[in-house]
Structures are given as structure tokens and as C-alpha cells.
Short mmCIF file of C-alpha atoms and ligand atoms in Angstrom, two decimals:
data_model
loop_
_atom_site.label_atom_id
_atom_site.label_comp_id
_atom_site.label_asym_id
_atom_site.label_seq_id
_atom_site.Cartn_x
_atom_site.Cartn_y
_atom_site.Cartn_z
CA MET A 1 -0.07 -0.05 -0.19
CA ARG A 2 1.32 3.75 -0.49
CA ALA A 3 2.67 5.89 2.77
CA ILE A 4 4.03 8.58 3.96
CA VAL A 5 7.10 7.37 5.76
CA LYS A 6 9.99 8.58 8.22
CA LYS A 7 12.27 6.58 6.34
CA PHE A 8 15.18 7.89 7.21
CA SER A 9 17.17 9.56 10.38
CA GLU A 10 17.33 12.97 8.79
CA VAL A 11 15.18 15.69 7.72
CA GLY A 12 12.06 14.90 5.51
CA VAL A 13 9.73 12.19 5.02
CA TRP A 14 9.12 10.17 2.02
CA TRP A 15 6.40 8.73 -0.14
CA ASP A 16 6.65 4.24 0.04
CA GLU A 17 5.43 1.47 -0.96
CA VAL A 18 4.79 -0.92 2.54
CA PRO A 19 3.28 -4.07 3.44
CA LYS A 20 -0.72 -3.59 4.26
CA PRO A 21 -0.94 -4.38 8.40
CA THR A 22 -1.99 -7.51 9.26
CA LEU A 23 -4.94 -7.48 11.27
CA LYS A 24 -4.42 -8.90 14.94
CA ASP A 25 -8.35 -10.41 16.26
CA ASN A 26 -9.17 -7.10 18.42
CA GLU A 27 -8.29 -5.22 15.23
CA VAL A 28 -10.44 -3.35 12.34
CA LEU A 29 -8.99 -2.59 9.22
CA ILE A 30 -9.70 1.08 8.14
CA LYS A 31 -9.36 1.69 4.18
CA ILE A 32 -8.16 5.88 4.66
CA HIS A 33 -10.23 8.47 3.22
CA LYS A 34 -8.88 11.58 4.47
CA THR A 35 -5.81 12.20 6.86
CA SER A 36 -4.69 15.44 8.60
CA ILE A 37 -1.04 16.81 8.78
CA CYS A 38 -0.55 17.88 12.68
CA GLY A 39 2.58 19.58 14.20
CA THR A 40 3.77 16.36 15.57
CA ASP A 41 3.84 15.46 12.26
CA VAL A 42 6.04 18.48 11.42
CA HIS A 43 8.74 17.92 14.38
CA ILE A 44 8.70 14.42 12.76
CA TYR A 45 9.44 15.79 9.39
CA LYS A 46 11.97 18.71 10.74
CA TRP A 47 13.31 15.35 13.25
CA ASP A 48 14.32 17.61 16.03
CA ALA A 49 15.27 16.32 19.34
CA TRP A 50 11.52 15.13 20.77
CA ALA A 51 11.05 13.26 17.04
CA ARG A 52 14.67 11.44 17.98
CA LYS A 53 14.35 10.19 21.21
CA ASN A 54 10.52 8.94 20.58
CA VAL A 55 10.39 7.70 17.06
CA PRO A 56 11.27 4.62 15.68
CA VAL A 57 12.67 4.58 12.19
CA PRO A 58 10.98 3.08 9.50
CA LEU A 59 7.67 4.16 10.62
CA VAL A 60 4.01 5.21 8.76
CA ILE A 61 3.71 8.47 10.41
CA GLY A 62 -0.04 9.91 11.04
CA HIS A 63 -2.73 9.86 13.40
CA GLU A 64 -5.64 12.37 12.18
CA PHE A 65 -8.11 10.51 9.86
CA VAL A 66 -11.79 9.31 8.84
CA GLY A 67 -11.79 5.71 6.95
CA VAL A 68 -14.39 3.11 6.42
CA ILE A 69 -13.88 -0.33 7.98
CA GLU A 70 -12.94 -2.78 5.25
CA GLN A 71 -12.48 -5.73 7.59
CA VAL A 72 -12.98 -7.11 11.08
CA GLY A 73 -10.42 -9.25 13.47
CA SER A 74 -12.79 -12.06 14.79
CA ARG A 75 -12.99 -10.83 18.50
CA VAL A 76 -14.42 -7.58 16.98
CA ARG A 77 -17.73 -6.43 18.87
CA HIS A 78 -18.59 -3.19 18.50
CA HIS A 79 -18.24 -2.20 14.81
CA LYS A 80 -18.55 -3.68 11.37
CA ILE A 81 -17.51 -4.02 7.51
CA GLY A 82 -18.76 -0.68 6.11
CA ASP A 83 -18.63 1.36 8.98
CA ARG A 84 -17.53 5.06 8.68
CA VAL A 85 -15.01 5.76 11.74
CA THR A 86 -12.35 7.91 12.87
CA GLY A 87 -10.21 6.86 16.40
CA GLU A 88 -8.35 7.72 18.95
CA GLY A 89 -4.62 7.55 18.42
CA HIS A 90 -3.57 6.71 22.11
CA LEU A 91 -3.23 3.05 22.53
CA THR A 92 -3.78 2.26 26.54
CA CYS A 93 -3.35 -1.19 28.02
CA GLY A 94 -6.48 -1.74 29.23
CA ALA A 95 -4.87 -2.72 32.76
CA CYS A 96 -3.75 -0.07 34.69
CA GLU A 97 -5.93 1.36 37.40
CA PRO A 98 -7.25 4.60 35.44
CA CYS A 99 -8.34 1.94 32.23
CA LEU A 100 -9.87 -0.47 34.65
CA GLU A 101 -12.10 3.04 35.99
CA GLY A 102 -12.88 3.92 32.46
CA LYS A 103 -10.46 6.80 32.69
CA ARG A 104 -8.13 5.69 29.07
CA HIS A 105 -7.09 9.23 28.98
CA LEU A 106 -4.85 8.44 32.44
CA CYS A 107 -3.10 5.37 31.84
CA PRO A 108 0.62 5.94 32.47
CA LYS A 109 1.27 3.67 29.72
CA THR A 110 -0.17 5.26 26.26
CA ARG A 111 1.63 5.09 23.20
CA GLY A 112 0.71 7.16 20.00
CA ILE A 113 0.21 5.82 16.96
CA GLY A 114 2.04 7.86 14.01
CA TYR A 115 4.87 8.22 16.48
CA HIS A 116 5.34 4.89 18.57
CA ALA A 117 3.47 2.88 16.76
CA GLN A 118 2.34 2.28 13.42
CA GLY A 119 0.44 5.61 11.73
CA CYS A 120 -2.62 6.30 9.46
CA PHE A 121 -1.11 8.26 6.75
CA ALA A 122 -0.90 5.71 4.64
CA ASP A 123 -4.26 3.35 2.50
CA TYR A 124 -4.81 1.28 5.56
CA LEU A 125 -4.83 1.40 8.94
CA ALA A 126 -4.99 -1.51 11.59
CA LEU A 127 -6.37 0.18 15.35
CA PRO A 128 -8.13 -2.02 18.20
CA ASP A 129 -11.87 -1.94 18.46
CA GLU A 130 -11.45 -0.30 21.52
CA ASN A 131 -10.11 2.80 19.66
CA VAL A 132 -12.53 2.68 17.09
CA PHE A 133 -15.06 6.36 16.89
CA ALA A 134 -18.19 5.27 14.75
CA LEU A 135 -19.11 9.13 12.78
CA PRO A 136 -22.87 10.31 12.74
CA LYS A 137 -23.84 10.72 9.70
CA GLU A 138 -24.07 14.58 9.92
CA ILE A 139 -20.51 14.71 10.60
CA PRO A 140 -18.68 15.74 7.21
CA ASP A 141 -15.05 13.47 6.53
CA ASP A 142 -13.60 16.99 6.77
CA LEU A 143 -14.46 17.54 10.03
CA ALA A 144 -13.87 13.84 11.32
CA ALA A 145 -10.66 14.16 10.05
CA ILE A 146 -9.66 16.57 12.08
CA PHE A 147 -11.21 14.78 15.33
CA ASP A 148 -7.81 14.61 17.23
CA PRO A 149 -6.75 18.19 17.43
CA PHE A 150 -10.96 19.24 17.71
CA GLY A 151 -10.65 16.84 20.86
CA ASN A 152 -7.74 18.43 22.42
CA THR A 153 -9.46 21.78 21.91
CA VAL A 154 -12.75 20.46 23.38
CA HIS A 155 -10.77 18.82 26.29
CA THR A 156 -9.28 21.53 27.18
CA VAL A 157 -11.56 24.56 26.51
CA LEU A 158 -14.59 22.26 28.92
CA SER A 159 -11.93 21.63 31.28
CA PHE A 160 -13.80 24.56 33.43
CA PRO A 161 -17.13 26.18 33.50
CA LEU A 162 -17.15 28.92 30.45
CA THR A 163 -20.42 30.65 30.29
CA SER A 164 -19.83 34.71 31.22
CA GLU A 165 -16.27 34.56 31.52
CA ASP A 166 -13.70 36.17 29.75
CA VAL A 167 -10.55 33.93 28.08
CA LEU A 168 -7.86 34.55 27.43
CA ILE A 169 -6.07 31.99 25.00
CA THR A 170 -1.82 31.87 23.81
CA GLY A 171 -1.45 30.48 20.09
CA ALA A 172 -3.41 30.49 17.59
CA GLY A 173 -2.35 27.72 16.00
CA PRO A 174 -5.11 25.54 14.32
CA ILE A 175 -5.72 24.33 18.15
CA GLY A 176 -6.15 27.79 19.67
CA CYS A 177 -7.84 28.98 16.73
CA MET A 178 -10.43 26.29 17.41
CA ALA A 179 -10.55 27.00 21.04
CA ALA A 180 -11.62 30.36 20.03
CA ALA A 181 -14.54 29.19 18.24
CA VAL A 182 -15.39 26.38 20.83
CA ALA A 183 -15.53 29.41 23.64
CA ARG A 184 -17.49 31.67 22.12
CA PHE A 185 -20.06 28.87 21.48
CA GLY A 186 -19.79 27.85 24.93
CA GLY A 187 -20.44 31.59 26.04
CA ALA A 188 -17.85 32.92 26.68
CA ARG A 189 -18.37 37.29 27.12
CA GLU A 190 -14.39 38.17 25.83
CA VAL A 191 -12.42 35.72 24.16
CA VAL A 192 -8.69 37.33 23.69
CA VAL A 193 -6.11 35.39 21.83
CA THR A 194 -2.55 35.96 21.20
CA ASP A 195 0.42 35.02 18.76
CA VAL A 196 3.28 36.29 17.35
CA ASN A 197 1.76 35.45 13.14
CA GLN A 198 -0.56 38.65 11.96
CA TRP A 199 -1.77 35.69 9.67
CA ARG A 200 -2.78 33.32 12.10
CA LEU A 201 -4.05 36.09 14.24
CA ALA A 202 -6.47 36.49 11.08
CA LEU A 203 -7.37 33.16 11.37
CA ALA A 204 -8.35 33.76 15.20
CA LYS A 205 -10.79 36.38 14.15
CA LYS A 206 -12.57 34.60 11.52
CA MET A 207 -12.62 31.41 13.63
CA GLY A 208 -14.26 33.44 16.72
CA ALA A 209 -11.88 35.54 18.80
CA THR A 210 -13.46 38.87 20.32
CA ARG A 211 -9.82 40.41 19.95
CA THR A 212 -6.86 39.69 18.82
CA VAL A 213 -3.37 40.31 19.88
CA ASN A 214 0.20 40.29 18.10
CA VAL A 215 2.49 40.09 21.53
CA LYS A 216 5.43 41.35 19.09
CA GLU A 217 3.76 44.53 18.18
CA GLU A 218 1.32 45.24 21.03
CA GLU A 219 1.11 44.85 24.82
CA LEU A 220 -1.42 42.51 25.99
CA THR A 221 -4.38 44.32 28.35
CA GLY A 222 -6.97 43.25 30.73
CA SER A 223 -8.18 40.13 33.29
CA PHE A 224 -9.55 37.08 32.53
CA GLY A 225 -11.11 34.22 34.12
CA LEU A 226 -9.88 31.56 32.21
CA GLY A 227 -7.06 30.84 30.75
CA PHE A 228 -5.26 28.11 27.46
CA GLU A 229 -2.26 27.78 26.47
CA MET A 230 -1.80 26.75 23.21
CA ALA A 231 1.45 28.15 21.82
CA GLY A 232 3.85 25.57 23.72
CA ASN A 233 6.02 29.02 24.47
CA GLY A 234 7.03 30.01 27.91
CA ASP A 235 6.73 33.59 26.99
CA ALA A 236 3.19 32.61 26.13
CA LEU A 237 2.74 31.16 29.32
CA GLN A 238 4.25 34.03 31.57
CA ASN A 239 1.99 36.49 29.78
CA LEU A 240 -1.08 34.37 29.97
CA LEU A 241 -0.23 33.75 34.25
CA LYS A 242 0.35 37.84 34.50
CA HIS A 243 -2.99 38.43 32.85
CA VAL A 244 -5.31 35.74 34.76
CA LYS A 245 -7.12 36.88 37.21
CA HIS A 246 -6.80 35.62 41.41
CA GLY A 247 -8.79 32.49 41.73
CA GLY A 248 -8.44 32.15 38.01
CA LYS A 249 -8.13 28.83 36.06
CA ILE A 250 -5.69 27.53 33.44
CA ALA A 251 -5.21 24.58 31.31
CA LEU A 252 -1.96 23.82 29.62
CA LEU A 253 -2.14 22.09 26.41
CA GLY A 254 0.98 23.59 24.27
CA ILE A 255 4.04 21.11 25.10
CA LEU A 256 6.69 23.59 26.36
CA PRO A 257 10.55 23.66 25.94
CA PRO A 258 12.02 21.49 28.62
CA GLY A 259 13.65 23.64 30.90
CA THR A 260 10.98 26.61 30.86
CA LEU A 261 10.74 28.77 33.95
CA ILE A 262 7.83 30.68 35.10
CA ASP A 263 7.29 33.14 37.89
CA TRP A 264 5.86 30.83 40.71
CA ASP A 265 4.64 34.02 42.59
CA LEU A 266 1.91 34.53 40.25
CA VAL A 267 0.74 30.79 40.71
CA ILE A 268 0.59 30.86 44.42
CA PHE A 269 -0.36 34.48 45.33
CA LYS A 270 -3.28 34.87 42.67
CA MET A 271 -4.08 31.31 44.27
CA LEU A 272 -4.29 29.87 40.43
CA GLU A 273 -5.25 26.22 39.33
CA ILE A 274 -3.73 24.79 37.04
CA LYS A 275 -4.49 21.63 34.82
CA GLY A 276 -2.31 19.51 32.79
CA ILE A 277 -3.71 18.02 29.05
CA TYR A 278 -2.79 15.45 27.18
CA GLY A 279 -5.14 14.03 24.46
CA ARG A 280 -8.82 13.23 24.41
CA GLU A 281 -10.89 11.78 27.32
CA ILE A 282 -11.81 8.59 25.39
CA PHE A 283 -14.47 8.87 24.80
CA ARG A 284 -16.38 11.31 26.89
CA THR A 285 -14.79 14.56 24.53
CA TRP A 286 -15.67 12.39 21.26
CA HIS A 287 -18.91 12.74 22.12
CA GLN A 288 -18.96 16.29 23.04
CA MET A 289 -17.60 17.54 19.57
CA CYS A 290 -20.35 15.21 17.58
CA ARG A 291 -22.90 17.74 19.69
CA LEU A 292 -21.18 20.61 19.25
CA LEU A 293 -21.01 20.24 15.80
CA GLU A 294 -24.45 18.73 15.31
CA GLY A 295 -25.53 21.93 17.79
CA GLY A 296 -24.19 24.24 15.35
CA LEU A 297 -20.67 25.06 16.13
CA ASN A 298 -18.90 26.14 13.15
CA ILE A 299 -15.21 25.08 12.80
CA SER A 300 -14.64 24.58 8.99
CA PRO A 301 -12.38 27.63 8.29
CA ILE A 302 -10.05 26.10 10.75
CA ILE A 303 -9.39 23.71 7.03
CA THR A 304 -7.23 26.21 5.30
CA HIS A 305 -5.43 23.80 2.89
CA ARG A 306 -6.77 20.11 1.27
CA PHE A 307 -4.04 17.98 -1.56
CA LYS A 308 -4.00 14.88 -2.64
CA ALA A 309 -1.76 12.15 -0.78
CA GLU A 310 0.82 12.57 -3.16
CA GLU A 311 1.04 15.96 -3.11
CA PHE A 312 2.09 15.57 0.76
CA GLN A 313 4.94 17.66 0.42
CA GLN A 314 3.35 20.73 -0.86
CA GLY A 315 0.99 19.96 2.70
CA PHE A 316 4.30 20.08 4.47
CA ASP A 317 5.28 23.21 3.28
CA ALA A 318 1.95 24.71 4.10
CA MET A 319 2.71 23.71 7.27
CA LEU A 320 6.14 25.04 7.98
CA SER A 321 4.99 28.00 6.55
CA GLY A 322 3.22 29.14 9.19
CA GLN A 323 0.63 30.71 7.27
CA CYS A 324 -2.01 27.93 7.32
CA GLY A 325 -4.83 26.04 9.42
CA LYS A 326 -5.33 22.28 8.89
CA VAL A 327 -4.07 20.90 6.04
CA ILE A 328 -5.81 18.16 4.66
CA LEU A 329 -4.53 14.96 2.73
CA ASP A 330 -7.15 12.63 0.33
CA TRP A 331 -6.38 9.21 -0.12
CA VAL A 332 -9.53 8.48 -2.66
P1 NAD B 1 1.21 25.52 16.84
O1 NAD B 1 2.28 25.19 16.32
O2 NAD B 1 0.76 25.63 14.91
O3 NAD B 1 0.79 27.03 17.04
C1 NAD B 1 1.53 27.92 17.98
C2 NAD B 1 0.93 29.17 18.00
O4 NAD B 1 1.75 29.43 18.80
C3 NAD B 1 2.09 29.28 16.20
O5 NAD B 1 1.03 30.07 15.81
C4 NAD B 1 2.91 30.43 17.05
O6 NAD B 1 2.90 31.36 16.14
C5 NAD B 1 2.61 31.09 18.61
N1 NAD B 1 3.40 31.49 19.33
C6 NAD B 1 5.27 31.16 19.20
N2 NAD B 1 5.10 32.40 20.46
C7 NAD B 1 3.87 32.90 21.03
C8 NAD B 1 3.72 34.50 21.76
N3 NAD B 1 4.94 34.47 22.94
N4 NAD B 1 2.78 34.35 22.20
C9 NAD B 1 1.67 33.71 21.55
N5 NAD B 1 1.65 33.03 20.53
C10 NAD B 1 3.22 31.83 20.17
O7 NAD B 1 0.46 24.67 17.33
P2 NAD B 1 -1.20 23.46 17.82
O8 NAD B 1 -0.97 22.91 16.53
O9 NAD B 1 -2.18 24.61 17.47
O10 NAD B 1 -0.96 23.05 19.08
C11 NAD B 1 -0.89 23.84 20.36
C12 NAD B 1 -0.07 23.43 21.17
O11 NAD B 1 -0.19 22.08 21.65
C13 NAD B 1 1.53 22.89 20.53
O12 NAD B 1 2.43 23.01 21.36
C14 NAD B 1 1.10 21.49 20.25
O13 NAD B 1 2.41 20.86 20.71
C15 NAD B 1 0.23 21.05 21.92
N6 NAD B 1 -0.44 19.70 21.66
C16 NAD B 1 -0.31 19.35 22.55
C17 NAD B 1 -1.09 18.31 23.04
C18 NAD B 1 -1.76 17.80 23.95
O14 NAD B 1 -2.01 16.55 23.89
N7 NAD B 1 -1.13 18.01 25.16
C19 NAD B 1 -2.21 17.55 21.44
C20 NAD B 1 -1.90 18.37 20.64
C21 NAD B 1 -1.05 19.54 20.40
ZN1 ZN B 2 -4.09 1.87 31.15
#
């Protein structure tokens, strides 16, 4: 089958022919229709320190997808051939205390498809039955293909009561932009988004931010009940801590560089509440995403580029340029 592969320990990803996955008893075989490129795929492309440490070579990359089940293993109980599906890319152990309590997002043994295990940038993906999410017909393929990062967004933004709050979001990447849409839809009063990239701030505005601030050119003002860190940048985090009110609540999604320092006085004397976020609640967040979209939330403007799978290099170039939202690759 065709696949996008991290083939060599150097910058880049490569188009390749690889064997179709052999199906385990508990897995379904998904014919991939669309995939979407994540910032993580760009880390793997750039072959930075995180990627070199985590990603085995060679590996089919990718973890954002939608497709149709073509085959099921003998122990598959919940899904059937023909189901249109996406799925949770975090493979959990099923045996630890959080897994047994139904809190799979807290599994300490989580492995990710596309960076630890075989990914979805290919004609086929084999996925455990328990990771598959069957899509309601109301959800279009393009949006289903970005359920993974949309889920990161929803998990973060719905972490705290939102209605009537003023919200600060640092980082207008795809996730920060979607967060602006979810926060507005969820009843926030003001939704302020910061970035250093004007193109992306314009996208945040389109997605529902009430104000955008280019922190390279302008000082952030205001005081916020809720703060979401979605830049993965220490300066952004420090700014967020400064502008969240006493007793404010913060969720950290952005992955900060090792050794990032903050002013702990801001946390302690303002009595801030801080929550870390990894992935999505399985499958609570997934149902929330469906209900939000079915209820009228519009995140479509976040998809800014579409390419054929073979044109993946153009997709990665768009991601590397910073002038993009989500980039979709079409496999059919
Ligand atoms: P992205 O890299 O596309 O967006 C980050 C944005 O932050 C960029 O537009 C960048 O210009 C901006 N930025 C840089 N410095 C800034 C500053 N000082 N102030 C404000 N903005 C600044 O990333 P994304 O795909 O939107 O994801 C957001 C973050 O979440 C990333 O750090 C990503 O690694 C992380 N992430 C975490 C999880 C998780 O499960 N915890 C999952 C997905 C992504
Ligand atoms: Zn577990």
C-alpha cells in the first residue's frame, strides 16, 4: 500500500510502498479516506530532539484520519464492515487502574499511533476495536479527519465552566483558533487570542475571537477568568499567568520546551488553578465534539488547505510556512 514514511534519520518524510497491516483478532482494518497533518508530524519531519528520542525509523506517520472499515478481526464486537469511522490514536493498556476505571486518558502506558506505533498516513490502518469511533452521518469527512486536534481543543476548553467568562488563549495555531470558536460557542464573553503571527491571528478572528493581540507589536491588556496555553511557548505562558485574575483557572495544552521557567509567585499569590491536558477523554470528548457540531458550532474555516496524498510535500510546506490552519490529505 501507499504510505508516508519516516524512512531515514534525517529531515523529511518519504512516499513509499509498504505492506498492508496484518490484522490482529481485536483490530479493524480501516481504508483511509482523508488524513490531516498535525504539528507533531512537522516535529517528525524536522527530526527535532523530541522526534529523534521517540520515533522509531522506519515508521508510517500520521494520527488524524477518517475512513471506512473494510475488515474486522475475529474478536471485534463493537464495529462492522462499512462503518465510517475515525479513532482515538492513543493506545492504552487496558489493565492499569485508570484504564479499569474507564479513565483511559490517564493511562500511564499510552502509546501514540504515528509516532510510537504504525500511523495512518497510508491506504490502510489497523486499529483496536476499543479505539474506533463510529461517526454520526451529520459529521462531514473533512471535520472527522481533524477530530484528534479538535478533541484536544474541546478537552481543554471544556475543562472549566465557561459561560460568561472572559477567556485568554495564547497561540493561534489550529488548536488555539478552534478553541476560540468553542469558547464563544460555549458562552464566553470575551475571547482574546495572542500570537506573533499576523496571518494566524486573522484566522483566530474569523473563528470567533473577539480580540486578537500580536504580542510582538502590542502589549496584552485585560484580566481573564480562564486561560488556555496553546502556544507551547514560555513567554506565552508567563504572559498568561500575568493576565489571569486572582482565583483564575488555567489549562495547559501547549508542550513547553524543557527547562521552561515561570514566575511561581503569580501562581501562588493569585491562587491559580492549573490543569495539564494530554489528548482527549476517551470517549467523552468524542461525543462532546459530535454534539457541539450538531448543535451548530462551526469550525470549518480552520481547514485552509487540501491536497492529494501524493502532494504531501506541499502540505508539509504549508505547515512549515506558518500560514495555514489544518491541512487535509486526500487518499481516495
Ligand atoms: P502550532 O505550533 O501550530 O501553534 C502554536 C502557535 O503559537 C503558533 O501560531 C505560534 O506562532 C504561536 N506562538 C509562538 N510564540 C508565541 C507567544 N510568545 N505568544 C503567543 N503565541 C505564540 O500548534 P498547534 O497545533 O495549534 O498546537 C498547540 C500546542 O499544543 C503545541 O504546543 C502542540 O505541541 C500542543 N499539543 C499538545 C497536545 C496535548 O495533548 N497536550 C496535543 C496536540 C498539540
Ligand atoms: Zn492503562
